[in-house]
mmCIF file of C-alpha atoms in Angstrom:
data_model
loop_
_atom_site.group_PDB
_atom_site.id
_atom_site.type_symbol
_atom_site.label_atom_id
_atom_site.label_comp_id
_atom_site.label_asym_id
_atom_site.label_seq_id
_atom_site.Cartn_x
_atom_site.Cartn_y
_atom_site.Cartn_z
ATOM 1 C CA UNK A 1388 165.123 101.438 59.365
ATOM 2 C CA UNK A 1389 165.218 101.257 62.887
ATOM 3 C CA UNK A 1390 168.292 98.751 63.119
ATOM 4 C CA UNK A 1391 169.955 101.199 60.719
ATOM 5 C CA UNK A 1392 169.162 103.862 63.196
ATOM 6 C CA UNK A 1393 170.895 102.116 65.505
ATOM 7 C CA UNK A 1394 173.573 101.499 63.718
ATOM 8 C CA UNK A 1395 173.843 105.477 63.146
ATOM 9 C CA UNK A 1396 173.803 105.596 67.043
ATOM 10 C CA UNK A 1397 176.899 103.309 67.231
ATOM 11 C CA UNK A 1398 178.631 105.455 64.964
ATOM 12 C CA UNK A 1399 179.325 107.580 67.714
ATOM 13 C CA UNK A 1400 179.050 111.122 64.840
ATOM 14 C CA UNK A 1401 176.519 112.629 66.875
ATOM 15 C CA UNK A 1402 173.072 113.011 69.215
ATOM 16 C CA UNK A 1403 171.524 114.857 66.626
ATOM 17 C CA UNK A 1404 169.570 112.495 64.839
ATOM 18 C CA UNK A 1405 166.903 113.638 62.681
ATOM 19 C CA UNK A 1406 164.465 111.313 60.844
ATOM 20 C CA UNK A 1407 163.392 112.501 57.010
ATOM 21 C CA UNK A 1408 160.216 110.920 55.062
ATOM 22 C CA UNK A 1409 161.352 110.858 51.027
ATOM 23 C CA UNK A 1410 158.463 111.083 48.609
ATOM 24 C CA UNK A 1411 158.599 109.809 44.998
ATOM 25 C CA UNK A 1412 161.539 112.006 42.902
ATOM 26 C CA UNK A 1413 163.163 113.436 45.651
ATOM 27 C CA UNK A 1414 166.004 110.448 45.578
ATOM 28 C CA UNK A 1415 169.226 112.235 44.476
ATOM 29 C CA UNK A 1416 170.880 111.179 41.739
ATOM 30 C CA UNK A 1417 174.788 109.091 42.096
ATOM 31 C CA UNK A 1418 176.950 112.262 41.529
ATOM 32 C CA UNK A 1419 174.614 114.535 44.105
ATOM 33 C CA UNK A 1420 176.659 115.537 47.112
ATOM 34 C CA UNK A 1421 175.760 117.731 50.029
ATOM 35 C CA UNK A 1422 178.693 120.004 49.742
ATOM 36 C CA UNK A 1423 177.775 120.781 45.745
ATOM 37 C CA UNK A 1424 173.957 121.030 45.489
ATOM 38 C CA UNK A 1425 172.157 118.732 43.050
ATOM 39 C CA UNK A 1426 172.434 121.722 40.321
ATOM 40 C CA UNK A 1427 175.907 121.346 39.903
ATOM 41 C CA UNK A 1428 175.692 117.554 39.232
ATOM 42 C CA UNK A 1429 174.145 117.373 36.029
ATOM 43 C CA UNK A 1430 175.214 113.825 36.117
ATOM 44 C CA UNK A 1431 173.144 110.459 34.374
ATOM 45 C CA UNK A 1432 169.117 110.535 35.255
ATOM 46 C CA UNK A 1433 168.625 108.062 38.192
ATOM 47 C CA UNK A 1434 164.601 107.058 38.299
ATOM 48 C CA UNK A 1435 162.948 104.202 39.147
ATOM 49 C CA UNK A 1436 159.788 103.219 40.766
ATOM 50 C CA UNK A 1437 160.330 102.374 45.052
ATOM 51 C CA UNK A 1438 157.622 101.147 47.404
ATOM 52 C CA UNK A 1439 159.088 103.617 50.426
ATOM 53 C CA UNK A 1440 161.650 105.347 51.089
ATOM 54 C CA UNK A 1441 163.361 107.013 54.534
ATOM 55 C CA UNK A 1442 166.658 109.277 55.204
ATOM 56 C CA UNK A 1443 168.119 109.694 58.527
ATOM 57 C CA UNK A 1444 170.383 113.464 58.871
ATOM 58 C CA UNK A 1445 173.149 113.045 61.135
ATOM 59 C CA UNK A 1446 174.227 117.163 62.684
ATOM 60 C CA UNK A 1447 172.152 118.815 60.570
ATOM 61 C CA UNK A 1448 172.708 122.128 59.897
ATOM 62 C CA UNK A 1449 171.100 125.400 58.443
ATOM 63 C CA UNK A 1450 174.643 126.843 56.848
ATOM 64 C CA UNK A 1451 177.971 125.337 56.039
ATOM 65 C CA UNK A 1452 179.549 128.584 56.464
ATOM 66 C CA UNK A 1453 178.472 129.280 60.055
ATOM 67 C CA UNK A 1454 180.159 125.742 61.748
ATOM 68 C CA UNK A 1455 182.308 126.237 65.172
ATOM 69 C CA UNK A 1456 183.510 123.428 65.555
ATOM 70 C CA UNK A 1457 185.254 120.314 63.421
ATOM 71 C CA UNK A 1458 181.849 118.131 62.503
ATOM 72 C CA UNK A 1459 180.796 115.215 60.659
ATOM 73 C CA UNK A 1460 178.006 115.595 58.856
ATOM 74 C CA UNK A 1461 175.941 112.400 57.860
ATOM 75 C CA UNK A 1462 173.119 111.214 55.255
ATOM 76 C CA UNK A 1463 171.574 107.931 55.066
ATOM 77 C CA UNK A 1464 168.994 107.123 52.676
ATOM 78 C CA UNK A 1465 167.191 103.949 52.496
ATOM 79 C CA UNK A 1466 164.891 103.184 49.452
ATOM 80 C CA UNK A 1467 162.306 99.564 49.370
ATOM 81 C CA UNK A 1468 162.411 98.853 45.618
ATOM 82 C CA UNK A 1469 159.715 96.185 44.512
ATOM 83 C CA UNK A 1470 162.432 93.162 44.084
ATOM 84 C CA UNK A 1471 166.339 92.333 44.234
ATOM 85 C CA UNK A 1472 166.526 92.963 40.280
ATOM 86 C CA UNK A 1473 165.035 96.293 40.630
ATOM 87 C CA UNK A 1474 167.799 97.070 43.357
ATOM 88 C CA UNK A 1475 170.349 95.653 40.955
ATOM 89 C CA UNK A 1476 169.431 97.986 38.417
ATOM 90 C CA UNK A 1477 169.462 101.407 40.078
ATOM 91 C CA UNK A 1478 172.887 100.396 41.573
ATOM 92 C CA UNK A 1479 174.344 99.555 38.002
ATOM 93 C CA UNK A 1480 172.647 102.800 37.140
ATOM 94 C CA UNK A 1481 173.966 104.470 40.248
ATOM 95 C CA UNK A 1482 177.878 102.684 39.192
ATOM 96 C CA UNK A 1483 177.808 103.860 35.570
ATOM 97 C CA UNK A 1484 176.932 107.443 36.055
ATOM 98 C CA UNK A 1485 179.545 110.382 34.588
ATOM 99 C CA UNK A 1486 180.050 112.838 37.029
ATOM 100 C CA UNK A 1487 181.005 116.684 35.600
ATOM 101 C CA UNK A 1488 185.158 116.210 34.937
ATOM 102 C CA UNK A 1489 185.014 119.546 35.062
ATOM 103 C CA UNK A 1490 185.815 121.186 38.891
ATOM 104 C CA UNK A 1491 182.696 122.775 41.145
ATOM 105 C CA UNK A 1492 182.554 125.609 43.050
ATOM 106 C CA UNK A 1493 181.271 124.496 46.769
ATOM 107 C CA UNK A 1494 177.599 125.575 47.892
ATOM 108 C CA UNK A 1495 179.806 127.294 50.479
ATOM 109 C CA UNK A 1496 182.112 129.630 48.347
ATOM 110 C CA UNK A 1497 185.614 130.404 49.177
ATOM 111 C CA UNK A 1498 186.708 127.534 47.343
ATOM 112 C CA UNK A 1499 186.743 124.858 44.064
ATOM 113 C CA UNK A 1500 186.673 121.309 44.445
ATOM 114 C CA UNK A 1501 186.886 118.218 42.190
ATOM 115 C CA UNK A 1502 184.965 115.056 41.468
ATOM 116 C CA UNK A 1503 185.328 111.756 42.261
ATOM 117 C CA UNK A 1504 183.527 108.717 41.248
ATOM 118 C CA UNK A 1505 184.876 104.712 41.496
ATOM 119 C CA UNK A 1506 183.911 101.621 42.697
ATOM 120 C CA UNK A 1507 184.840 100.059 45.755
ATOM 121 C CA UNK A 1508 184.133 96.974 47.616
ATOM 122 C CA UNK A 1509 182.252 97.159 51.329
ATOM 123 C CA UNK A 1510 182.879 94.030 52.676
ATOM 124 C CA UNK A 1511 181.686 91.346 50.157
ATOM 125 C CA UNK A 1512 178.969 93.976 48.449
ATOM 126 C CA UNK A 1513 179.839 96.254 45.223
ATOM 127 C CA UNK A 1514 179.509 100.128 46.000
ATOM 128 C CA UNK A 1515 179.444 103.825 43.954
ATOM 129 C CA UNK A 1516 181.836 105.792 45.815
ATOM 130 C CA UNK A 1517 181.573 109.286 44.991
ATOM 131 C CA UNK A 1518 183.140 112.321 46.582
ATOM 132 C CA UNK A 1519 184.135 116.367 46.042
ATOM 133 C CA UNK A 1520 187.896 117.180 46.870
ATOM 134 C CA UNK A 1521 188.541 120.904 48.036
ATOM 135 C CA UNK A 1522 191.181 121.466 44.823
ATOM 136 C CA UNK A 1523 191.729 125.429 45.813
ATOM 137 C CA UNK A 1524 190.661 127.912 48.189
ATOM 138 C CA UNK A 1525 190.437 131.585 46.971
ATOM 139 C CA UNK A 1526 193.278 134.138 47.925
ATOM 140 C CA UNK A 1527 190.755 136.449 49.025
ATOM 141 C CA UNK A 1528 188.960 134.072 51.169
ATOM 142 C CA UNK A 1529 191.508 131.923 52.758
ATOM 143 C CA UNK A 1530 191.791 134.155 56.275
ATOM 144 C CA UNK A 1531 187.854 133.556 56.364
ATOM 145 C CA UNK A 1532 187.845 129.847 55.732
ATOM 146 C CA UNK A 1533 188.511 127.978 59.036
ATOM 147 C CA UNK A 1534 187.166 124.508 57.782
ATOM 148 C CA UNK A 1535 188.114 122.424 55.479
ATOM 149 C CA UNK A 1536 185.267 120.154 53.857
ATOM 150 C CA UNK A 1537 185.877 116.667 52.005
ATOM 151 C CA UNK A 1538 182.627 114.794 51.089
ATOM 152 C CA UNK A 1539 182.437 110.849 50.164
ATOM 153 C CA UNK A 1540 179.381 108.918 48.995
ATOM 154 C CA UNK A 1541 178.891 105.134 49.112
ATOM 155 C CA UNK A 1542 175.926 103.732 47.336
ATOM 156 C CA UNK A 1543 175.033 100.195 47.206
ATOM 157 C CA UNK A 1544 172.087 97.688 47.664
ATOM 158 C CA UNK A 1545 171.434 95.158 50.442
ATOM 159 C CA UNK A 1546 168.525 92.585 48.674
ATOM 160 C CA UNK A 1547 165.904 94.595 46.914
ATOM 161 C CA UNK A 1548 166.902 97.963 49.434
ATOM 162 C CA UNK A 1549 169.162 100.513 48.070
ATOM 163 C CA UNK A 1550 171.455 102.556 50.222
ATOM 164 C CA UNK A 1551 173.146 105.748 50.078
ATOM 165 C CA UNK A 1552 175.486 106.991 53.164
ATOM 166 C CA UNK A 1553 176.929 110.711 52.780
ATOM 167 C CA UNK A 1554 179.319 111.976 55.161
ATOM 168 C CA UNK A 1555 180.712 115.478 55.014
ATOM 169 C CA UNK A 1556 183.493 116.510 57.396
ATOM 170 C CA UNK A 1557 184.243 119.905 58.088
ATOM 171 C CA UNK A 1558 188.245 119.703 59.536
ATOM 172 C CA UNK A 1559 190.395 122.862 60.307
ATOM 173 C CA UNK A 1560 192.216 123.999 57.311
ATOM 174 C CA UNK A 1561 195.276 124.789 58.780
ATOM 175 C CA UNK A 1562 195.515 120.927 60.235
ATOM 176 C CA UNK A 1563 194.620 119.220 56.668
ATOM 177 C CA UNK A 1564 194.446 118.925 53.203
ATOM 178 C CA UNK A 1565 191.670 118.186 50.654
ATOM 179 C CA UNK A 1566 192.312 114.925 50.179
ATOM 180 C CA UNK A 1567 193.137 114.420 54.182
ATOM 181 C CA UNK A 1568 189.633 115.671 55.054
ATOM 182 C CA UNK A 1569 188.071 113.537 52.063
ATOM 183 C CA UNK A 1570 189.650 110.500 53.499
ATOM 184 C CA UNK A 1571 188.207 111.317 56.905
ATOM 185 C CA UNK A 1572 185.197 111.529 55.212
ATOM 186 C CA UNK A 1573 185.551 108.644 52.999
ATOM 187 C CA UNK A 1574 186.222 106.254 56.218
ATOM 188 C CA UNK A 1575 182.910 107.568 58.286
ATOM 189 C CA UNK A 1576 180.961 106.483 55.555
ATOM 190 C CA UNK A 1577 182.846 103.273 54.781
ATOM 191 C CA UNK A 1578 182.699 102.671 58.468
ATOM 192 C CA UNK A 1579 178.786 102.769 58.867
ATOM 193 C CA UNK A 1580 178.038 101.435 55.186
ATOM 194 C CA UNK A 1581 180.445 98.054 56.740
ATOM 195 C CA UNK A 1582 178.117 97.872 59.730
ATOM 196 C CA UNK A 1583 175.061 98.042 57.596
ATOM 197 C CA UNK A 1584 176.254 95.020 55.452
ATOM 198 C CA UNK A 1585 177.252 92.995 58.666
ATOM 199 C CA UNK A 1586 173.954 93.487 60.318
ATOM 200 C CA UNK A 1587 171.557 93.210 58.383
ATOM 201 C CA UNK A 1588 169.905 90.089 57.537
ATOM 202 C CA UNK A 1589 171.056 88.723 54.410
ATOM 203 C CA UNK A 1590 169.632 89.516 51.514
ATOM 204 C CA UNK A 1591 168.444 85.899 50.719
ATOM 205 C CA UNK A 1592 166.269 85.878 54.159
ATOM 206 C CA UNK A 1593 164.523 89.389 53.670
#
């Protein structure tokens, strides 16, 4: 955890690094996204038994709605499972999970925003992308709205850990779109999942 720590660090996101001790059932499941609370999800179960598990919060904040300022937002989540297979089979679980088709309303208000679930490839390594796209802003709410938020998930495993990088970017609406600030998102978390893969040792040595 530490070298992934420092990894966060290198991102160059933000000082405000907070360290988060996970115990057993708090893991969120594959379509659970900051910006849409884990109510909204009702995607596929995701259990399975881990040894330990650890989050790091990157510019944490109390309330979505009070930001000042353009901000990334980051969560990394890094869960020990007893063996490579066991890793294998949360991410296959994580990879196969239906998302709602149906569009969200944000935690946030003011606006409705769309799922998005695929796989992608982070370096050599297999990942769950998932992310919420800011579809429509209210009428009545668009002179209140400064920020525009796009979220992006990556989920993948690195020998028998299992990783899940969030980023949520907050961008001003009047400079971007909902797919824009999704694809900002999208990269910060591509950007630090890449550095994960190429640091750590690999999976055969752990």
């Amino acid at each position: 955890m530490a070298t992934i720590r420092g990894l966060v660090e290198q991102a160059g996101v933000g000082d405000d690094i907070q360290r988060r001790e996970i115990e057993a059932g708090e893991v969120s499941g594959p379509c659970d996204l900051l910006i849409a609370g884990s109510d909204r999800a009702n995607g596929d179960g995701w259990e399975f038994d881990h040894v330990w598990a650890a989050g790091l919060e990157v510019n944490p904040v109390s309330s979505f709605a009070n930001l000042e300022r353009p901000t990334t937002l980051l969560d990394v989540t890094v869960i020990g499972l007893p063996d490579a297979s066991a890793a294998k089979a949360a991410a296959h679980a994580a990879q196969t999970a239906q998302c709602p088709q149906e569009e969200f309303r944000l935690d946030i208000g003011m606006a409705t925003a769309r799922w998005g679930a695929r796989t992608v490839t982070v370096e050599s390594t297999s990942a769950r992308l998932t992310t919420a796209t800011v579809s429509r802003v209210d009428p009545e709410a668009a002179g209140g709205m400064r920020f525009l938020p796009g979220d992006a998930r990556l989920i993948f495993t690195h020998g028998r850990l299992l990783i899940s990088i969030e980023a949520l970017t907050f961008w001003p609406r009047k400079l971007t779109t909902g797919a824009e600030v999704t694809a900002m998102a999208q990269e910060k978390a591509t950007s630090l999942a890449t550095a994960v893969v190429k640091t750590l040792p690999p999976p055969n040595e752990r």
